[in-house]
mmCIF file of C-alpha atoms in Angstrom:
data_model
loop_
_atom_site.group_PDB
_atom_site.id
_atom_site.type_symbol
_atom_site.label_atom_id
_atom_site.label_comp_id
_atom_site.label_asym_id
_atom_site.label_seq_id
_atom_site.Cartn_x
_atom_site.Cartn_y
_atom_site.Cartn_z
ATOM 1 C CA UNK A 1 0.000 0.000 0.000
ATOM 2 C CA UNK A 2 2.804 2.393 0.855
ATOM 3 C CA UNK A 3 4.623 1.518 -2.352
ATOM 4 C CA UNK A 4 1.474 2.180 -4.378
ATOM 5 C CA UNK A 5 0.220 5.434 -2.858
ATOM 6 C CA UNK A 6 3.026 7.093 -0.883
ATOM 7 C CA UNK A 7 5.597 6.541 -3.629
ATOM 8 C CA UNK A 8 3.294 8.114 -6.234
ATOM 9 C CA UNK A 9 2.652 11.140 -3.995
ATOM 10 C CA UNK A 10 6.299 11.820 -3.185
ATOM 11 C CA UNK A 11 7.322 11.233 -6.790
ATOM 12 C CA UNK A 12 5.088 14.141 -7.821
ATOM 13 C CA UNK A 13 6.386 16.323 -4.990
ATOM 14 C CA UNK A 14 10.054 15.614 -5.775
ATOM 15 C CA UNK A 15 9.824 16.000 -9.552
ATOM 16 C CA UNK A 16 10.850 19.704 -9.522
ATOM 17 C CA UNK A 17 13.866 18.905 -7.328
ATOM 18 C CA UNK A 18 14.875 16.090 -9.677
ATOM 19 C CA UNK A 19 14.618 18.497 -12.615
ATOM 20 C CA UNK A 20 16.800 21.006 -10.741
ATOM 21 C CA UNK A 21 19.529 18.392 -10.211
ATOM 22 C CA UNK A 22 19.425 17.459 -13.888
ATOM 23 C CA UNK A 23 19.951 21.105 -14.855
ATOM 24 C CA UNK A 24 22.952 21.151 -12.535
ATOM 25 C CA UNK A 25 24.457 18.180 -14.338
ATOM 26 C CA UNK A 26 24.027 15.683 -11.479
ATOM 27 C CA UNK A 27 23.575 12.068 -12.615
ATOM 28 C CA UNK A 28 21.014 9.631 -11.154
ATOM 29 C CA UNK A 29 23.818 7.254 -10.120
ATOM 30 C CA UNK A 30 25.462 10.043 -8.119
ATOM 31 C CA UNK A 31 22.208 10.682 -6.258
ATOM 32 C CA UNK A 32 21.881 6.945 -5.544
ATOM 33 C CA UNK A 33 25.404 6.730 -4.131
ATOM 34 C CA UNK A 34 25.148 9.910 -2.045
ATOM 35 C CA UNK A 35 21.735 8.920 -0.720
ATOM 36 C CA UNK A 36 22.995 5.530 0.412
ATOM 37 C CA UNK A 37 26.086 7.071 1.999
ATOM 38 C CA UNK A 38 23.881 9.498 3.929
ATOM 39 C CA UNK A 39 21.571 6.759 5.200
ATOM 40 C CA UNK A 40 24.505 4.579 6.259
ATOM 41 C CA UNK A 41 26.204 7.491 8.033
ATOM 42 C CA UNK A 42 23.003 8.534 9.807
ATOM 43 C CA UNK A 43 22.305 4.988 10.970
ATOM 44 C CA UNK A 44 25.788 3.996 12.077
ATOM 45 C CA UNK A 45 26.820 7.333 13.611
ATOM 46 C CA UNK A 46 23.664 8.193 15.557
ATOM 47 C CA UNK A 47 21.783 4.960 16.311
ATOM 48 C CA UNK A 48 24.580 3.100 18.169
ATOM 49 C CA UNK A 49 24.796 6.112 20.524
ATOM 50 C CA UNK A 50 21.064 6.130 21.182
ATOM 51 C CA UNK A 51 20.489 9.394 19.296
ATOM 52 C CA UNK A 52 17.440 8.068 17.483
ATOM 53 C CA UNK A 53 15.749 11.386 16.773
ATOM 54 C CA UNK A 54 18.665 12.991 14.954
ATOM 55 C CA UNK A 55 19.597 9.736 13.279
ATOM 56 C CA UNK A 56 16.069 9.422 11.904
ATOM 57 C CA UNK A 57 16.104 13.014 10.656
ATOM 58 C CA UNK A 58 19.360 12.433 8.741
ATOM 59 C CA UNK A 59 18.185 9.092 7.329
ATOM 60 C CA UNK A 60 14.812 10.515 6.248
ATOM 61 C CA UNK A 61 16.477 13.349 4.361
ATOM 62 C CA UNK A 62 18.649 10.933 2.417
ATOM 63 C CA UNK A 63 16.170 8.083 1.973
ATOM 64 C CA UNK A 64 14.161 10.217 -0.473
ATOM 65 C CA UNK A 65 17.069 9.858 -2.899
ATOM 66 C CA UNK A 66 15.518 6.470 -3.707
ATOM 67 C CA UNK A 67 12.672 8.360 -5.375
ATOM 68 C CA UNK A 68 14.746 11.216 -6.784
ATOM 69 C CA UNK A 69 17.218 9.070 -8.764
ATOM 70 C CA UNK A 70 14.459 7.104 -10.499
ATOM 71 C CA UNK A 71 12.590 10.311 -11.251
ATOM 72 C CA UNK A 72 15.733 11.810 -12.793
ATOM 73 C CA UNK A 73 16.330 8.719 -14.928
ATOM 74 C CA UNK A 74 12.776 8.864 -16.283
ATOM 75 C CA UNK A 75 13.044 12.563 -17.074
ATOM 76 C CA UNK A 76 16.309 11.905 -18.895
ATOM 77 C CA UNK A 77 14.870 8.872 -20.662
ATOM 78 C CA UNK A 78 17.842 6.862 -19.432
ATOM 79 C CA UNK A 79 16.316 4.079 -17.364
ATOM 80 C CA UNK A 80 18.663 1.100 -17.558
ATOM 81 C CA UNK A 81 19.327 -2.328 -16.140
ATOM 82 C CA UNK A 82 22.486 -0.975 -14.515
ATOM 83 C CA UNK A 83 20.581 1.801 -12.733
ATOM 84 C CA UNK A 84 17.958 -0.656 -11.472
ATOM 85 C CA UNK A 85 20.675 -3.051 -10.288
ATOM 86 C CA UNK A 86 22.651 -0.312 -8.509
ATOM 87 C CA UNK A 87 19.557 1.096 -6.839
ATOM 88 C CA UNK A 88 18.344 -2.302 -5.624
ATOM 89 C CA UNK A 89 21.789 -3.331 -4.380
ATOM 90 C CA UNK A 90 22.365 -0.123 -2.430
ATOM 91 C CA UNK A 91 18.862 -0.349 -0.927
ATOM 92 C CA UNK A 92 20.008 -3.565 0.746
ATOM 93 C CA UNK A 93 23.113 -1.779 2.067
ATOM 94 C CA UNK A 94 20.999 1.036 3.519
ATOM 95 C CA UNK A 95 18.542 -1.368 5.155
ATOM 96 C CA UNK A 96 21.404 -3.338 6.674
ATOM 97 C CA UNK A 97 22.909 -0.163 8.143
ATOM 98 C CA UNK A 98 19.616 0.905 9.747
ATOM 99 C CA UNK A 99 18.910 -2.381 11.511
ATOM 100 C CA UNK A 100 22.617 -2.855 12.175
ATOM 101 C CA UNK A 101 22.583 0.486 13.974
ATOM 102 C CA UNK A 102 19.715 -0.701 16.177
ATOM 103 C CA UNK A 103 21.572 -3.950 16.890
ATOM 104 C CA UNK A 104 24.737 -2.044 17.877
ATOM 105 C CA UNK A 105 22.744 0.101 20.304
ATOM 106 C CA UNK A 106 21.144 -2.878 22.030
ATOM 107 C CA UNK A 107 24.460 -4.763 22.071
ATOM 108 C CA UNK A 108 26.099 -1.743 23.739
ATOM 109 C CA UNK A 109 24.530 0.947 25.896
ATOM 110 C CA UNK A 110 21.013 -0.286 25.154
ATOM 111 C CA UNK A 111 22.009 -3.477 26.967
ATOM 112 C CA UNK A 112 19.297 -5.813 25.707
ATOM 113 C CA UNK A 113 20.419 -9.044 24.079
ATOM 114 C CA UNK A 114 16.884 -10.022 23.029
ATOM 115 C CA UNK A 115 16.286 -6.773 21.158
ATOM 116 C CA UNK A 116 19.756 -7.019 19.658
ATOM 117 C CA UNK A 117 18.777 -10.435 18.292
ATOM 118 C CA UNK A 118 15.419 -9.091 17.051
ATOM 119 C CA UNK A 119 17.233 -6.264 15.240
ATOM 120 C CA UNK A 120 19.581 -8.751 13.590
ATOM 121 C CA UNK A 121 16.598 -10.887 12.592
ATOM 122 C CA UNK A 122 14.940 -7.815 11.030
ATOM 123 C CA UNK A 123 18.155 -7.159 9.103
ATOM 124 C CA UNK A 124 18.524 -10.731 7.865
ATOM 125 C CA UNK A 125 14.846 -11.368 7.117
ATOM 126 C CA UNK A 126 14.600 -8.149 5.132
ATOM 127 C CA UNK A 127 17.481 -9.259 2.929
ATOM 128 C CA UNK A 128 15.977 -12.734 2.459
ATOM 129 C CA UNK A 129 12.518 -11.339 1.652
ATOM 130 C CA UNK A 130 14.068 -9.280 -1.136
ATOM 131 C CA UNK A 131 16.131 -12.251 -2.313
ATOM 132 C CA UNK A 132 13.136 -14.573 -2.601
ATOM 133 C CA UNK A 133 11.400 -12.223 -5.026
ATOM 134 C CA UNK A 134 14.562 -11.571 -7.046
ATOM 135 C CA UNK A 135 15.418 -15.272 -7.195
ATOM 136 C CA UNK A 136 11.870 -16.272 -8.126
ATOM 137 C CA UNK A 137 11.802 -13.733 -10.938
ATOM 138 C CA UNK A 138 15.233 -14.870 -12.147
ATOM 139 C CA UNK A 139 13.851 -18.387 -12.807
ATOM 140 C CA UNK A 140 10.938 -16.994 -14.755
ATOM 141 C CA UNK A 141 8.208 -16.818 -12.115
ATOM 142 C CA UNK A 142 6.097 -13.697 -11.508
ATOM 143 C CA UNK A 143 6.112 -13.986 -7.673
ATOM 144 C CA UNK A 144 2.695 -12.329 -7.750
ATOM 145 C CA UNK A 145 2.147 -11.581 -4.072
ATOM 146 C CA UNK A 146 1.925 -8.372 -2.060
ATOM 147 C CA UNK A 147 3.703 -9.220 1.175
ATOM 148 C CA UNK A 148 2.446 -8.046 4.556
ATOM 149 C CA UNK A 149 5.602 -6.059 5.373
ATOM 150 C CA UNK A 150 7.750 -5.077 2.412
ATOM 151 C CA UNK A 151 10.638 -2.601 2.305
ATOM 152 C CA UNK A 152 8.536 0.568 2.500
ATOM 153 C CA UNK A 153 6.610 -0.743 5.514
ATOM 154 C CA UNK A 154 9.808 -1.898 7.244
ATOM 155 C CA UNK A 155 11.381 1.527 6.874
ATOM 156 C CA UNK A 156 8.324 3.557 7.855
ATOM 157 C CA UNK A 157 7.494 1.464 10.919
ATOM 158 C CA UNK A 158 11.060 1.330 12.231
ATOM 159 C CA UNK A 159 12.055 4.931 11.448
ATOM 160 C CA UNK A 160 8.853 6.529 12.762
ATOM 161 C CA UNK A 161 9.213 4.543 15.975
ATOM 162 C CA UNK A 162 12.923 5.392 16.254
ATOM 163 C CA UNK A 163 12.285 9.096 15.682
ATOM 164 C CA UNK A 164 9.571 9.183 18.331
ATOM 165 C CA UNK A 165 11.679 7.107 20.740
ATOM 166 C CA UNK A 166 14.381 9.745 20.361
ATOM 167 C CA UNK A 167 12.178 12.226 22.225
ATOM 168 C CA UNK A 168 13.172 10.325 25.367
ATOM 169 C CA UNK A 169 16.439 12.265 25.214
ATOM 170 C CA UNK A 170 14.392 15.488 25.338
ATOM 171 C CA UNK A 171 12.637 14.455 28.523
ATOM 172 C CA UNK A 172 9.541 12.638 27.223
ATOM 173 C CA UNK A 173 9.104 9.661 29.590
ATOM 174 C CA UNK A 174 8.310 6.119 28.464
ATOM 175 C CA UNK A 175 8.277 6.867 24.762
ATOM 176 C CA UNK A 176 11.404 4.794 24.112
ATOM 177 C CA UNK A 177 9.206 1.645 24.309
ATOM 178 C CA UNK A 178 7.964 2.408 20.779
ATOM 179 C CA UNK A 179 11.182 1.206 19.157
ATOM 180 C CA UNK A 180 11.126 -2.312 20.667
ATOM 181 C CA UNK A 181 7.444 -2.622 19.730
ATOM 182 C CA UNK A 182 8.227 -1.569 16.158
ATOM 183 C CA UNK A 183 11.127 -4.015 15.868
ATOM 184 C CA UNK A 184 8.918 -6.895 16.983
ATOM 185 C CA UNK A 185 6.240 -5.847 14.471
ATOM 186 C CA UNK A 186 8.797 -5.683 11.665
ATOM 187 C CA UNK A 187 10.292 -9.039 12.674
ATOM 188 C CA UNK A 188 6.947 -10.847 12.731
ATOM 189 C CA UNK A 189 5.728 -9.075 9.589
ATOM 190 C CA UNK A 190 8.925 -9.920 7.714
ATOM 191 C CA UNK A 191 8.582 -13.585 8.702
ATOM 192 C CA UNK A 192 4.982 -13.650 7.453
ATOM 193 C CA UNK A 193 6.038 -11.957 4.204
ATOM 194 C CA UNK A 194 8.833 -14.468 3.723
ATOM 195 C CA UNK A 195 6.404 -17.360 4.158
ATOM 196 C CA UNK A 196 3.953 -15.709 1.744
ATOM 197 C CA UNK A 197 6.630 -15.414 -0.932
ATOM 198 C CA UNK A 198 7.986 -18.933 -0.460
ATOM 199 C CA UNK A 199 4.469 -20.405 -0.691
ATOM 200 C CA UNK A 200 3.760 -18.294 -3.788
ATOM 201 C CA UNK A 201 6.974 -19.383 -5.518
ATOM 202 C CA UNK A 202 6.226 -23.030 -4.715
ATOM 203 C CA UNK A 203 2.704 -22.729 -6.173
ATOM 204 C CA UNK A 204 3.847 -20.840 -9.265
ATOM 205 C CA UNK A 205 6.678 -23.326 -9.812
ATOM 206 C CA UNK A 206 4.286 -26.275 -9.631
ATOM 207 C CA UNK A 207 1.877 -24.553 -12.032
ATOM 208 C CA UNK A 208 4.681 -23.770 -14.500
ATOM 209 C CA UNK A 209 5.977 -27.358 -14.422
ATOM 210 C CA UNK A 210 2.457 -28.750 -14.882
ATOM 211 C CA UNK A 211 1.899 -26.441 -17.855
ATOM 212 C CA UNK A 212 5.229 -27.493 -19.350
ATOM 213 C CA UNK A 213 4.278 -31.168 -18.875
ATOM 214 C CA UNK A 214 0.956 -30.676 -20.654
ATOM 215 C CA UNK A 215 2.719 -28.875 -23.502
ATOM 216 C CA UNK A 216 5.260 -31.710 -23.841
ATOM 217 C CA UNK A 217 2.468 -34.297 -23.830
ATOM 218 C CA UNK A 218 0.615 -32.342 -26.492
ATOM 219 C CA UNK A 219 3.674 -32.233 -28.744
ATOM 220 C CA UNK A 220 4.180 -35.961 -28.214
ATOM 221 C CA UNK A 221 0.632 -36.794 -29.316
ATOM 222 C CA UNK A 222 1.022 -34.591 -32.383
ATOM 223 C CA UNK A 223 4.237 -36.424 -33.333
ATOM 224 C CA UNK A 224 2.456 -39.792 -32.952
ATOM 225 C CA UNK A 225 -0.159 -38.739 -35.435
#
């Protein structure tokens, strides 16, 4: 849902900014690289120190590059396999940095081994969820399923909760509980999404093999005639 509606809204909003960058001679790949670097820096500099509010602000500013670079490529008429590959690959790097930053906090001053493990699970499951779709598509299957918690949902849930939890440092009591709740939601949602995609790939694979078998049988009967 977020991919469908929020992405369309922000794409319209960011179109003038994308056009401005094009006039300045900035390439889409440069925006992709700088955006990822900003997200990684925001996550790994601020989150391990428990500065969730400022870390979220920095990450949010840079995470919009994911929409800007694609917008620029479309305006330039230069969408390419390389651009799609680079963007998808660096998305995984950014996601890893965000949940890695949470894990470092709970392994250090956050002092909670369970939440450290949950953060690592969110990191790993997010990567595997993305892999299942990419791998299914690479063997010719559509992987036609909208998962419960995809990348947009993972980012929004975790970053909104982290930003609000950061108000604890400004004297708001009890609000830091939002981040653990969000991590558990993302962990469970990612697991459900992974199961949804695996089940879908299994069904689509069986259907494709059955269709291929019927086609082979049909050719065999034609040859016999």
